[in-house]
Structures are given as C-alpha cells and as structure tokens.
XYZ file of C-alpha atoms in Angstrom:
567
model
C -247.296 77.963 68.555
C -246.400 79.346 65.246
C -242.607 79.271 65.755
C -242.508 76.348 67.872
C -243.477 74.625 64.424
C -241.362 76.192 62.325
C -238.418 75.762 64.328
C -239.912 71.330 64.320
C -239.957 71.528 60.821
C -236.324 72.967 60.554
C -235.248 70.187 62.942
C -236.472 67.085 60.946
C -234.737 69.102 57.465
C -231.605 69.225 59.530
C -231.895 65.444 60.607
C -232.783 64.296 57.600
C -229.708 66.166 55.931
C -227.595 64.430 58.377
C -228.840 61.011 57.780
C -228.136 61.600 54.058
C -224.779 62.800 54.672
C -224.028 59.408 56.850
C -225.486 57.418 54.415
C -223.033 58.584 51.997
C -219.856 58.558 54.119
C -220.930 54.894 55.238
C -220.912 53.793 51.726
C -217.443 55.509 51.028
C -216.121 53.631 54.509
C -217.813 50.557 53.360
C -216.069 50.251 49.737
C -212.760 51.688 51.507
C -212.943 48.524 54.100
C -213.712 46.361 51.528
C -210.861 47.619 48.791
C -208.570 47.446 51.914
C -209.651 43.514 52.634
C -209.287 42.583 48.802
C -206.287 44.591 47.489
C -206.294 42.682 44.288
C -209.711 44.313 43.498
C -208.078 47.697 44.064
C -205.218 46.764 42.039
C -207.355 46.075 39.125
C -209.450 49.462 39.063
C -206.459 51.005 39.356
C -204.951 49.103 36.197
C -208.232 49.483 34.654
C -207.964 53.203 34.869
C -204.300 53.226 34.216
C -204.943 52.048 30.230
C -208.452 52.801 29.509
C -208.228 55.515 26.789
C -208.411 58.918 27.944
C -211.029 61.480 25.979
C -209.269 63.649 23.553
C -210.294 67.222 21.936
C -211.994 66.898 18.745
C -210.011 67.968 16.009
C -212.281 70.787 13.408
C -211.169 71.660 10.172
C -211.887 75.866 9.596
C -215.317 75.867 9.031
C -216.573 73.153 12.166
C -216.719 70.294 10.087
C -215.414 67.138 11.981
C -212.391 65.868 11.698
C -211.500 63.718 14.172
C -213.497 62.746 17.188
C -214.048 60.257 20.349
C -216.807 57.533 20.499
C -217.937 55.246 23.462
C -216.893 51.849 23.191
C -216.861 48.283 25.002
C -213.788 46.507 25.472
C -213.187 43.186 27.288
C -210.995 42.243 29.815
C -209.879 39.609 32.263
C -208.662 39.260 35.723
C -206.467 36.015 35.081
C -206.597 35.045 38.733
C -210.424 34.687 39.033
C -210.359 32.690 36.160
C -211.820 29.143 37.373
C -211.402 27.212 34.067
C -208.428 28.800 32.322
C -208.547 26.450 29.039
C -212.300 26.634 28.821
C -212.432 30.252 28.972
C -209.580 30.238 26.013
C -211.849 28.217 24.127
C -214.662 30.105 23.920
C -213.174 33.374 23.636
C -211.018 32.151 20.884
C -214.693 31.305 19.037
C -215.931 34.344 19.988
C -212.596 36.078 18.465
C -211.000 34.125 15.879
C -208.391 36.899 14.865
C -207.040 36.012 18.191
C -205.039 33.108 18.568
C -205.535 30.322 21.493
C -201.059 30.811 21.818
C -202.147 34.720 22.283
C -204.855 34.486 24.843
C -203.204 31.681 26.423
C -200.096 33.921 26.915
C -202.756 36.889 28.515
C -205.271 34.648 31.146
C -201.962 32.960 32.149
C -200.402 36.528 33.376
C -200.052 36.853 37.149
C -201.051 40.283 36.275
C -204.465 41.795 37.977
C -205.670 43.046 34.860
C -205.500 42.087 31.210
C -206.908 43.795 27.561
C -208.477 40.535 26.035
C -209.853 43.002 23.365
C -210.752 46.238 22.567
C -213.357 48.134 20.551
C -215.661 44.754 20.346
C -218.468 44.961 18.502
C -222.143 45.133 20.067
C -222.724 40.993 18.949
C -219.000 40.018 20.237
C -219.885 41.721 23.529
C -223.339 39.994 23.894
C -222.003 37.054 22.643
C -219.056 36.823 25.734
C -221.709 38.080 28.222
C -223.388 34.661 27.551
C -220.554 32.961 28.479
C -220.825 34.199 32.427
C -217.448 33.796 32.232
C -215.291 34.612 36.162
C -213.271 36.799 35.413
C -213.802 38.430 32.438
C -215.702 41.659 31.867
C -216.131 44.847 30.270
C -215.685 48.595 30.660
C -216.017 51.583 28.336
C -213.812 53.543 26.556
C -212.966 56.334 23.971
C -212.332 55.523 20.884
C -210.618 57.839 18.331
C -212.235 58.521 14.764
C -211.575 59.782 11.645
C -214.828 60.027 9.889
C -213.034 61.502 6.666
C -210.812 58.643 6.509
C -207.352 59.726 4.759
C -208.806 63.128 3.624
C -205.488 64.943 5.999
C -204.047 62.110 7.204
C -200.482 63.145 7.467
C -201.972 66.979 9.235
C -204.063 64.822 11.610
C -201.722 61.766 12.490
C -203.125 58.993 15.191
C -203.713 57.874 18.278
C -203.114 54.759 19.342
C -205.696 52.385 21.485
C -204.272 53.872 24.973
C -205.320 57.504 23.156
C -201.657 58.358 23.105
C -201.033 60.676 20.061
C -198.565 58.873 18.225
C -198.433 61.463 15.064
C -199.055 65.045 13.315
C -201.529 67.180 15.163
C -202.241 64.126 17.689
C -199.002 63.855 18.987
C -198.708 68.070 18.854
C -202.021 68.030 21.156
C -200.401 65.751 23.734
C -197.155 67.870 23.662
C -199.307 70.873 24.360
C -200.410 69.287 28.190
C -203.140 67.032 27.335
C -201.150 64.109 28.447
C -199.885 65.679 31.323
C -203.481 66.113 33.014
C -204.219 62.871 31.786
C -201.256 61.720 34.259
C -202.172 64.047 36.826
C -205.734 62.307 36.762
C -207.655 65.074 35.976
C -211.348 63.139 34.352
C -211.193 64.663 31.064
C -214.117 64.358 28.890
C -215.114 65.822 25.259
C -217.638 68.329 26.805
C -214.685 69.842 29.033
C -211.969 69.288 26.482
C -211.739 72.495 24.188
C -211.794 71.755 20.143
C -208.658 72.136 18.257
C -209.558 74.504 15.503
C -207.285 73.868 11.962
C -206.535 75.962 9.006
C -207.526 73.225 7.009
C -210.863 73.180 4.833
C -212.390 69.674 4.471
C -213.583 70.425 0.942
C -210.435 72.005 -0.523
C -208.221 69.302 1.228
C -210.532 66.644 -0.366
C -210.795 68.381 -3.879
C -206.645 68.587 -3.859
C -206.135 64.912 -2.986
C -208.273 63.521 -5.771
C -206.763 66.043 -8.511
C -202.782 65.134 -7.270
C -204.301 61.323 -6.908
C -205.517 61.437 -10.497
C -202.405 63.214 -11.532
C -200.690 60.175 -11.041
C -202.714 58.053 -12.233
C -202.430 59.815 -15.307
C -198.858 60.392 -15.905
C -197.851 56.732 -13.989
C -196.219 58.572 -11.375
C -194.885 56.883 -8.400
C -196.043 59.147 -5.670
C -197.410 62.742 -5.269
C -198.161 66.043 -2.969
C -199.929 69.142 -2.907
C -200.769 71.770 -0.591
C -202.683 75.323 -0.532
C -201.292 78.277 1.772
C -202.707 81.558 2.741
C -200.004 84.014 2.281
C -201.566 86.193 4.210
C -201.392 84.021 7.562
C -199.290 81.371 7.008
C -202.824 78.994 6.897
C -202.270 75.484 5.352
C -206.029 75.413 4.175
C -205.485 71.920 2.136
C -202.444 69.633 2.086
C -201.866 65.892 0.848
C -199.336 63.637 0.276
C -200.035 60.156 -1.669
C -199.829 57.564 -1.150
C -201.318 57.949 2.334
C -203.178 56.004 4.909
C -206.565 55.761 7.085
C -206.146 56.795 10.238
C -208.824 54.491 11.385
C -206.609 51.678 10.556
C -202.640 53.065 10.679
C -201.114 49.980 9.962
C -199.447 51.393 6.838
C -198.805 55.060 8.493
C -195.168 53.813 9.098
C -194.282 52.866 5.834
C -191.529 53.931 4.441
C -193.792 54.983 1.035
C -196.128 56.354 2.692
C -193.982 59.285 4.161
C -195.055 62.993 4.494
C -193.558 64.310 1.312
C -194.402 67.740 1.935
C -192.736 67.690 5.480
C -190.309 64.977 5.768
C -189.321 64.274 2.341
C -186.358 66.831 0.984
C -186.083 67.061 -2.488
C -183.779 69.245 -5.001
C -187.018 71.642 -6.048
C -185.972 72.266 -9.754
C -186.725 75.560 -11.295
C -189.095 77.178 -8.157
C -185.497 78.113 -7.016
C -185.016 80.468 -9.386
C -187.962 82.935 -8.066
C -185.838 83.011 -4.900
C -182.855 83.926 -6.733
C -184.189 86.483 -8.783
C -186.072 88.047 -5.667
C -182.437 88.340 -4.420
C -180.676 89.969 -7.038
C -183.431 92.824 -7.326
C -183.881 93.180 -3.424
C -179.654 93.763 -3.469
C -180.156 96.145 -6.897
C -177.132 93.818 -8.485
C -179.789 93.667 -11.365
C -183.332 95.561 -12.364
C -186.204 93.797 -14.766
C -184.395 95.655 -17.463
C -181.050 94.283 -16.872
C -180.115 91.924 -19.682
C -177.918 88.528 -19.080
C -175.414 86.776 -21.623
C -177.119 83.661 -22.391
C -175.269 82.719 -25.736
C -173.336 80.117 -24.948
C -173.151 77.439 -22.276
C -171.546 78.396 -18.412
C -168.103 76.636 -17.267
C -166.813 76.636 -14.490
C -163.999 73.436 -14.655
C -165.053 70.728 -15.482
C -168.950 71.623 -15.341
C -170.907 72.857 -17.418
C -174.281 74.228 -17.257
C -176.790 74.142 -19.829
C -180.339 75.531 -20.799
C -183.216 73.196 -21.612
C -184.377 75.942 -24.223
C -181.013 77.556 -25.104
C -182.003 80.758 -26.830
C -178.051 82.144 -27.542
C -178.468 85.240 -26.720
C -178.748 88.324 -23.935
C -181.978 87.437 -21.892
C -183.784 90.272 -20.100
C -184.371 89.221 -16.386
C -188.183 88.543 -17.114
C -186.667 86.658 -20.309
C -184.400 84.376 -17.747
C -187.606 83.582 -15.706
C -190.313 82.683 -18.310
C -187.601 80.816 -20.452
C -185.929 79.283 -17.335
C -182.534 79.975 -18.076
C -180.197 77.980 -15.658
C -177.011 80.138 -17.601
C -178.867 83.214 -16.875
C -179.952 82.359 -13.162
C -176.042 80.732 -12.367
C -174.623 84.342 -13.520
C -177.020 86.560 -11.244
C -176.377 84.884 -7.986
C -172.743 85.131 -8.783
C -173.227 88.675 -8.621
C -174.755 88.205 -5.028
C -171.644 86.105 -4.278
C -171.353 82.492 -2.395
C -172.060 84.637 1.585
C -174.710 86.898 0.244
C -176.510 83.617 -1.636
C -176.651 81.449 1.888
C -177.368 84.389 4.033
C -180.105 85.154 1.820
C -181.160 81.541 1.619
C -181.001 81.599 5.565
C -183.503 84.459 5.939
C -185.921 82.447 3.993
C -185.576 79.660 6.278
C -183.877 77.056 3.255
C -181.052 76.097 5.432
C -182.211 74.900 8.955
C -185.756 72.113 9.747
C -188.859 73.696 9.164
C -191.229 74.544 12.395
C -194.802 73.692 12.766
C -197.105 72.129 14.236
C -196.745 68.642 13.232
C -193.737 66.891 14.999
C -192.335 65.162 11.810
C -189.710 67.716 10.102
C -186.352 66.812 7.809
C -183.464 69.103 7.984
C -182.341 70.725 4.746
C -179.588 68.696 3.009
C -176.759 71.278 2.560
C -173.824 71.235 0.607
C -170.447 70.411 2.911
C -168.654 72.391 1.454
C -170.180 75.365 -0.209
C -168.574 76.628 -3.219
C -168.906 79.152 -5.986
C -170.257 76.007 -7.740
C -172.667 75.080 -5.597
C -174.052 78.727 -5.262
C -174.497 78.566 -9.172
C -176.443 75.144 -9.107
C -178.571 75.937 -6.550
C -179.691 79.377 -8.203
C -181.615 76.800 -10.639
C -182.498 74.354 -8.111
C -179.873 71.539 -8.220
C -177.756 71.104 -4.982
C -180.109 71.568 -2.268
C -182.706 69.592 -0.745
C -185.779 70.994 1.065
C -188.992 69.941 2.420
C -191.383 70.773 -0.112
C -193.673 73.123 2.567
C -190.682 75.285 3.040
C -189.881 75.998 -0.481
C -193.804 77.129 -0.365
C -192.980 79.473 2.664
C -190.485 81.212 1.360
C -192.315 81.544 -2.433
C -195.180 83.042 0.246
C -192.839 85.656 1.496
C -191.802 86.352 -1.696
C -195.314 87.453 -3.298
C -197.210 88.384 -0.268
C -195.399 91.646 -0.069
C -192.148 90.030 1.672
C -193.296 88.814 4.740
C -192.060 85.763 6.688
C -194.844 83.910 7.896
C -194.114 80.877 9.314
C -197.047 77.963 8.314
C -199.604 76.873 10.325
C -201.988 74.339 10.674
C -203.803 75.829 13.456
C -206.687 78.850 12.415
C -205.494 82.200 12.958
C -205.825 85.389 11.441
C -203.946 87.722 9.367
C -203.119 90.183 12.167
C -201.896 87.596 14.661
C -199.663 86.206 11.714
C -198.062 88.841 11.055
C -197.310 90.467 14.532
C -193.646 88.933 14.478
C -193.843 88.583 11.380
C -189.848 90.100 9.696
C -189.750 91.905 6.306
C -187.450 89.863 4.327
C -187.406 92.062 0.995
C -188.878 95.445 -0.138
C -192.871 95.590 -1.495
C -191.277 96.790 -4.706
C -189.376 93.180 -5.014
C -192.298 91.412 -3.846
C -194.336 92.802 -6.688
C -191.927 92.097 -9.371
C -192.234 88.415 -8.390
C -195.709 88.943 -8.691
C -195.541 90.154 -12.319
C -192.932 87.415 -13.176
C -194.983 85.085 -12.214
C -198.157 86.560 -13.998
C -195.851 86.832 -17.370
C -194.597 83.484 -16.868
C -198.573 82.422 -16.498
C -198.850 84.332 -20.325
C -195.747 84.008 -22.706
C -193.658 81.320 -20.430
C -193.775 77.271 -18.703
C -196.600 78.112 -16.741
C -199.578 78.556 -19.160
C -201.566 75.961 -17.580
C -202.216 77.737 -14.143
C -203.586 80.789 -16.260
C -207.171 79.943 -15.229
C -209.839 82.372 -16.937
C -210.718 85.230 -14.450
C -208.049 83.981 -11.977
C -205.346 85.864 -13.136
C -203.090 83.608 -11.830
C -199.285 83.752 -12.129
C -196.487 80.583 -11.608
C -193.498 79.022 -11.657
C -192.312 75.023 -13.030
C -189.695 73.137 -11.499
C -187.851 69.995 -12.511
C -185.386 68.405 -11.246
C -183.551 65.459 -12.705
C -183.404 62.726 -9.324
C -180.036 61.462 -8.451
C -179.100 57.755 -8.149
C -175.941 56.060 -6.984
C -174.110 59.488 -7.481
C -175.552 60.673 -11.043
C -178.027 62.749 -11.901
C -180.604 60.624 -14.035
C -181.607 61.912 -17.303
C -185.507 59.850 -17.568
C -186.231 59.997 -13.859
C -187.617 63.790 -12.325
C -188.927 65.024 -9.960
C -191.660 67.595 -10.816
C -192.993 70.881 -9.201
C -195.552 73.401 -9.661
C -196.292 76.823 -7.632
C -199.142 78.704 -8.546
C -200.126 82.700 -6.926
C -203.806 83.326 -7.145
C -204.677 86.211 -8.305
C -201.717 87.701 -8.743
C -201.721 91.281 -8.424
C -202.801 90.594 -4.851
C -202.179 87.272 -4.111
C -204.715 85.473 -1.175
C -203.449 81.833 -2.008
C -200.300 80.012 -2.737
C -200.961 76.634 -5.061
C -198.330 73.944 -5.043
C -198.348 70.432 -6.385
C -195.503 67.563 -7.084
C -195.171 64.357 -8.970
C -192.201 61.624 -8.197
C -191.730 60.689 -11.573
C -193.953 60.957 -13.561
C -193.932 59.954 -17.287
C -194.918 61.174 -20.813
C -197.955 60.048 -22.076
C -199.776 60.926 -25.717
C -200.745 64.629 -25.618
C -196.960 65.437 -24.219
C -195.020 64.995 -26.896
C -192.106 62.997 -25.155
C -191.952 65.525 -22.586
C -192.335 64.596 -18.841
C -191.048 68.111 -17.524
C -193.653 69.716 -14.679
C -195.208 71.891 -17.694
C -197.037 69.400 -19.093
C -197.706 66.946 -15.726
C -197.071 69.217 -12.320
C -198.787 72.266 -14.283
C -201.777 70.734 -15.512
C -203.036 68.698 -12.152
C -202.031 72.282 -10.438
C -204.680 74.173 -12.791
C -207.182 71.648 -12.269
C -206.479 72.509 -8.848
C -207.280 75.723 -9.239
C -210.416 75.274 -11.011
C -212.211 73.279 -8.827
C -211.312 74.835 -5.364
C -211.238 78.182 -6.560
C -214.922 78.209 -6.039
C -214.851 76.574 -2.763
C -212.741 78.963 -1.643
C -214.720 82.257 -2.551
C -212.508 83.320 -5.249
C -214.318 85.453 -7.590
C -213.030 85.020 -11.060
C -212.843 88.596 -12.586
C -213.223 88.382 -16.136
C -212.507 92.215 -16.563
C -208.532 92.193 -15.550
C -207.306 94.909 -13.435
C -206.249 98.409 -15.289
C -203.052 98.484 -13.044
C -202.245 95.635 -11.169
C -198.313 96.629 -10.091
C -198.490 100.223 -9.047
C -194.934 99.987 -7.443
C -193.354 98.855 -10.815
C -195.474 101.744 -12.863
C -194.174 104.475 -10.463
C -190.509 102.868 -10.834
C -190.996 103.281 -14.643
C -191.624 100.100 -15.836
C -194.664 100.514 -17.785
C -194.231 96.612 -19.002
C -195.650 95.251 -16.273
C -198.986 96.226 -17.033
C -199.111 95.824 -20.416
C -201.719 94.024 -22.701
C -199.480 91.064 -22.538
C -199.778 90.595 -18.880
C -203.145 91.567 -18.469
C -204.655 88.923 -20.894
C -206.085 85.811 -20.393
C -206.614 82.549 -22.358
C-alpha cells in the first residue's frame, strides 16, 4: 500500500511536469504561427534588435572609480505602416518634441520601413506625455545608454560611443576592436553584469588635478591651447593625461573639431629643448663624450648659410652638464655630429621618434621626418628644431631615458611593473640612465628648470621651446612651450610633462614667454598638488648618495651639495 502511493504521487509530479513543458512549447508554437502570419511584426523585432544599443563594459579608472558606464533608458519609435493618421501623429509628436522638426518626422512616419527611431533617450515626462497620445504605431523599448559621469575629466583617453553603442573613439573604439562588437553581431545578449570592466592606468583625481592646473595655465599666460600628461616609468602607466580644449563626452558634438584635437597623440610638434636629453643620452651611451668632456661654445655654429645660435650665449668651452642646464643649441649641434647623421637616426629609431606611436587609443600621427636627412638636419634636431613628434612619445622615450633605459611602451590599460617590462629592450646602459637623472636634478638647481624643484621632491627637468613655423619661417613671437619633469630623481616613479601653444608674457616674466617661466611653472604646480594624491612622500632630508653609478665612475659632482639642495 505504501509503494503503490509513492509510485501515485511520482505519477501526478511526472504529469504535471509534462503539462508544464507543453504549456511552454505551445506558447513558443503559438508566437512562431503568429510571427509567420504577420511577417511585418517579425520584421520589426528584428529591426528593433538590430539598432537598440548594445550594453558595453564599464570603463574604471585605477582605483574603481567610474568612469564611464551604461544606464537604462526609453526611446520611442514608430512602425510607419500602422500609423492610421500620419499628419496627426506628426502633430503631436512635434509638440511633444519641438527640437524635432514636422519636415524631419514627416520624412521618418512616411518611410516604408518596418521600424523607425522617432527619438531616443526621452525623458520620463516626454515618454508619459506620448503614452497619452495612444498613438498606433508608435511605442517604446529600452535601451543602454552610455555615460560619462566625470564629464571631460579624460575625454580624449575615453572617446565615445555613439547612440547605436558603437565606439566611435579612444578607449571606446579600442574596446570594440578588441571583440565586443563582434559578439554583439554574433547576437550573443550582452549585459553589464556579464561584461568584464575595463580597468585604466588612469587616476580620476590626478587626471582632474592636471586638467585644471594646464587649464589655468592658459588662462594665465593667454595661451591658445594646452596638454599635460603623468607616466609611470616604471610600467609605461598613463596615470593622468589632458589635452585642452576638450569636450564632454556626454554631448560629442565638438569631439571632431579640428581645435579640439588630441595634442598629446595626434598633434606633432617640433619639442624644443627636451631633445637635447635624448642627444646627450646618446653621446655618453656611444662614450663620444663623458660629463667631464668640455664643448667649444664661443662663437656661433655655421654650416652654409645657417647659423645656429644660443639663447644665453656664454662664449666659451661648456662642460656637458654646462650644455644641458644652459641649453646650448652650439654645444648640443657639435655632440651629435660626433655620433654622425646614421648613428643620430638609428638612435632616434630605437627610441621610437621616427615611426606612429602604439597604444591603446586608435588616434596616432606619424612623426614628420626630414626628406632628406642631412648633416644639417642631424644638428637642428639635436636641439629640437626639425622634427615633429607626438608629444606622448617624446615622454616615452624621456621615460626610457631615466628609468634605468628601458623601453616601455605607454599604456592606458593597468598593469604592473613586471608585466611591463617582460619585453621590455635595454636601450642604453644604467650608468647613462643615471647621468640623465643627475642632469636633470642639476638642471632642477643651477639651470631653466628651477620651478619643478618642489621642496622634498627632489625633482629634476628639462624646458623646451620651440619657435612655431608659418608659411615657411620660423616665427620669432609665436612658441610652442614644453616642460618634463622626473620625480624624485635619484629614483624616478613618475614622469611630469606639460605644454602651452603659445603662450604669452605677462607681468612677473619680464618679456619672456620661453617654457621657464609659463610650461615650468603650471608643471610645478602640477607637482604640488598631485604629488600627494599620488603617495609621494616629500623627503625633506635629501639622499647622502643618490647616483652610486656616477660615484663609482669617479664623478664625485654628482652628489655634491649643489645637487642635493633644495629651495
């Protein structure tokens, strides 16, 4: 009796499983019959599902914090050919919408099409107020909407996407590129919760601290545009990056103006004095000169009918530290001469100066090279005058140069410093690595760079300016201004760069609109205030010894009082 109602009970479970299972596959039959007798229904799912926006991974600056995102939203649509009263319908939804015109909507409920956008992204009250209407033919469906909640805090890193959630720029457009879009074609349902987060170098803060220093820099020295960036040198990191003017993602309708380019990726600009770190670094990595070499700097260079010139002429032999922190363009056309015209490009090829810079984000100028490259041009472009780079790859190769001489290419994904520097190739010796480190440091003490030398930073840089060309001559009033800054330098964790398009003097600069007393200044404010968002200590006790290599190699200058003070 026992088992005879067990095994009833099992029977009924069993039946009533069944029925479900009917149930559903009548349902699926049912819509299938009915899909089959109305294609035009089908056709407009299918065109529904064919441009609603797809989800998209959020995008998470270093430390989590939000930087872009998807939200739900309601957009309206219309199936022109169950549209009773065509002109009605235009009517009313041109109240309901007034940035639409009647010639617009007309144009979309008179498509033979299945399915039409009428609009997207409507507002709670627009879609209440056009579900009043009990309009045939019109109705709604939701969608992802993409959102920058930082507005143009990384705009040029982050890019767009566009209402169909295509990625249309920078790390958006990289994302699709990376087989988003192609399981969003294969019509896989992609959502944020199954969607992995794209995790970038970038820190909110620091990114948001360098804009408004570079955007005040240019409001104080009247400067038409400006950058700025901060790199790990470790790992390649962009932590912080701008370019100005810039745009809201939210609302790209000025990310395609021509102003409103990605200077430190797509403009290429002659970089000025920065060049001459490179330079140097390759005369001492080939031993054609040693920080105690001295250079003939009394009189102008010739070479035809050019001649080159010092902004501070000082007529005399320079030491090589003395060519750095004075900025001698005599002293820095006569060293790479010693390199010679192939040694100066294939050096300038190792640190990536000659062919488009690689990263993440899909807009990238080439180099401008010379045609034809000369003994000439080899001596103008030792000083930074012949040659046009994008700004981030001048900041590369400065990394390389003072992280020990490592080539990391930049990134603007999070990684660490092991993973950087796996493939990473040794481009010069540690011993010429640290000499740029201590030129840098002197040039921070005694030279143009006094206003990155930060108390307890013990920072070290490098100015650049470069007089802009138009219509075929260099002008004399318009520059282009750069500043590179290694904190701290004895072992350098962070590359500091920023750049003004012209800037002027003002009172306080005595005439002078050189990237001393404009680039410099915005870069040490720079310093200051994301120093400390950054974790960098300040040490107000300097280190005893902080070049080893250039102590054991006899140089006992590096480390003296001169170069360990501060302010």
């Amino acid at each position: 009796m026992l088992l005879t109602t067990k095994l009833d009970k099992s029977t009924r479970r069993i039946r009533l499983i069944a029925i479900g299972f009917a149930l559903v596959y009548c349902i699926i039959g049912g819509k299938l019959i009915y899909f089959a007798m109305h294609p035009e229904l089908r056709q407009v799912h299918e065109a529904a599902s064919d441009t609603v926006a797809a989800a998209r991974p959020d995008i998470l600056d270093r430390n989590g914090a939000v930087l872009a995102t998807d939200i739900k939203v309601t957009s309206v649509f219309a199936e022109p050919r169950r549209i009773i009263d065509r002109d009605e319908a235009i009517d009313q939804l041109s109240n309901i919408f007034p940035d639409l015109s009647v010639r617009e909507l007309t144009e979309r409920l008179g498509s033979r099409k299945g399915f039409v956008w009428i609009k997207r992204a409507v507002t709670p009250a627009e879609q209440q107020a056009v579900y009043r209407l009990g309009l045939p033919g019109i109705g709604f469906t939701q969608e992802n909407k993409r959102v920058y909640p930082n507005g143009p805090i990384a705009a040029h890193v982050l890019g767009f996407a566009n209402l169909d959630g295509v990625g249309i720029s920078g790390l958006e457009k990289y994302i699709d590129g990376q087989g988003l879009s192609a399981l969003q074609s294969a019509g896989f349902n992609l959502t944020t919760t199954n969607l992995k987060p794209i995790v970038t170098s970038l820190d909110l803060n620091a990114t948001y601290a360098l804009r408004d220093e570079v955007a005040k820099g240019i409001e104080k020295f009247k400067a038409k545009a400006g950058a700025g960036a901060i790199l790990d040198v470790n790992t390649g990191e962009i932590i912080a990056m701008a370019s100005l003017p810039d745009f809201d993602p939210n609302n790209p309708v000025d990310a395609l103006r021509p102003e409103n380019i990605n200077r430190m990726t797509v403009g290429v600009y002659e970089m000025g004095s920065t060049f001459k770190a490179m330079t140097l670094a390759m005369a001492l990595d080939a031993r054609k000169v040693t920080l105690n070499s001295q250079v003939d700097a009394r009189e102008s260079l010739r070479y035809g009918r050019f001649t080159i010139h010092d902004f501070e002429p000082q007529h005399r032999f320079l030491s090589v530290p003395e060519c750095f922190t004075f900025s001698s363009n005599i002293c820095l056309a006569r060293i790479a001469m010693m390199v010679g015209v192939d040694g100066h490009q294939a050096f300038l090829r190792k640190m990536g100066q000659l062919t488009r810079l690689q990263t993440e984000l899909p807009e990238s100028a080439k180099p401008v090279i010379p045609k034809h490259w000369s003994e000439l041009n080899t001596m103008t472009i030792a000083f930074g005058q012949g040659l046009n780079v994008a700004p981030l790859q001048a900041l590369m190769a400065v990394g390389a140069l003072v992280n020990g001489g490592t080539m990391i290419n930049p990134t603007f994904l999070k990684r660490g410093e092991a993973a950087a520097k796996l493939n990473a190739p040794r481009i010069i010796k540690p011993e010429t690595s640290e000499s740029l480190r201590y030129l840098m440091r002197l040039n921070a003490q005694v030279g143009t760079a006094k206003n990155a030398n930060i108390d307890g930073y013990f920072a070290g840089g490098k100015t650049g300016t470069a007089d802009k060309i138009f219509h075929g001559h260099y002008s004399h009033d318009k520059v282009l201004t750069t500043f590179m800054a290694i904190v701290p330098a004895d072992k350098p964790k962070y590359l500091f760069f920023v750049m003004l398009d012209e800037p002027q003097a003002i009172p306080g600069t005595y005439g002078f609109h050189t990237a001393a007393w404009n680039s410099g200044a915005v870069a040490g404010k720079v310093i200051t205030r994301v120093g400390p968002l950054l974790g960098l200590e300040p040490r107000f006790t300097p280190p005893t010894q902080p070049f080893p290599l250039l102590a054991q190699l006899g140089y006992t200058a590096a480390n003296s009082a001169v170069v360990l003070g501060s302010h």
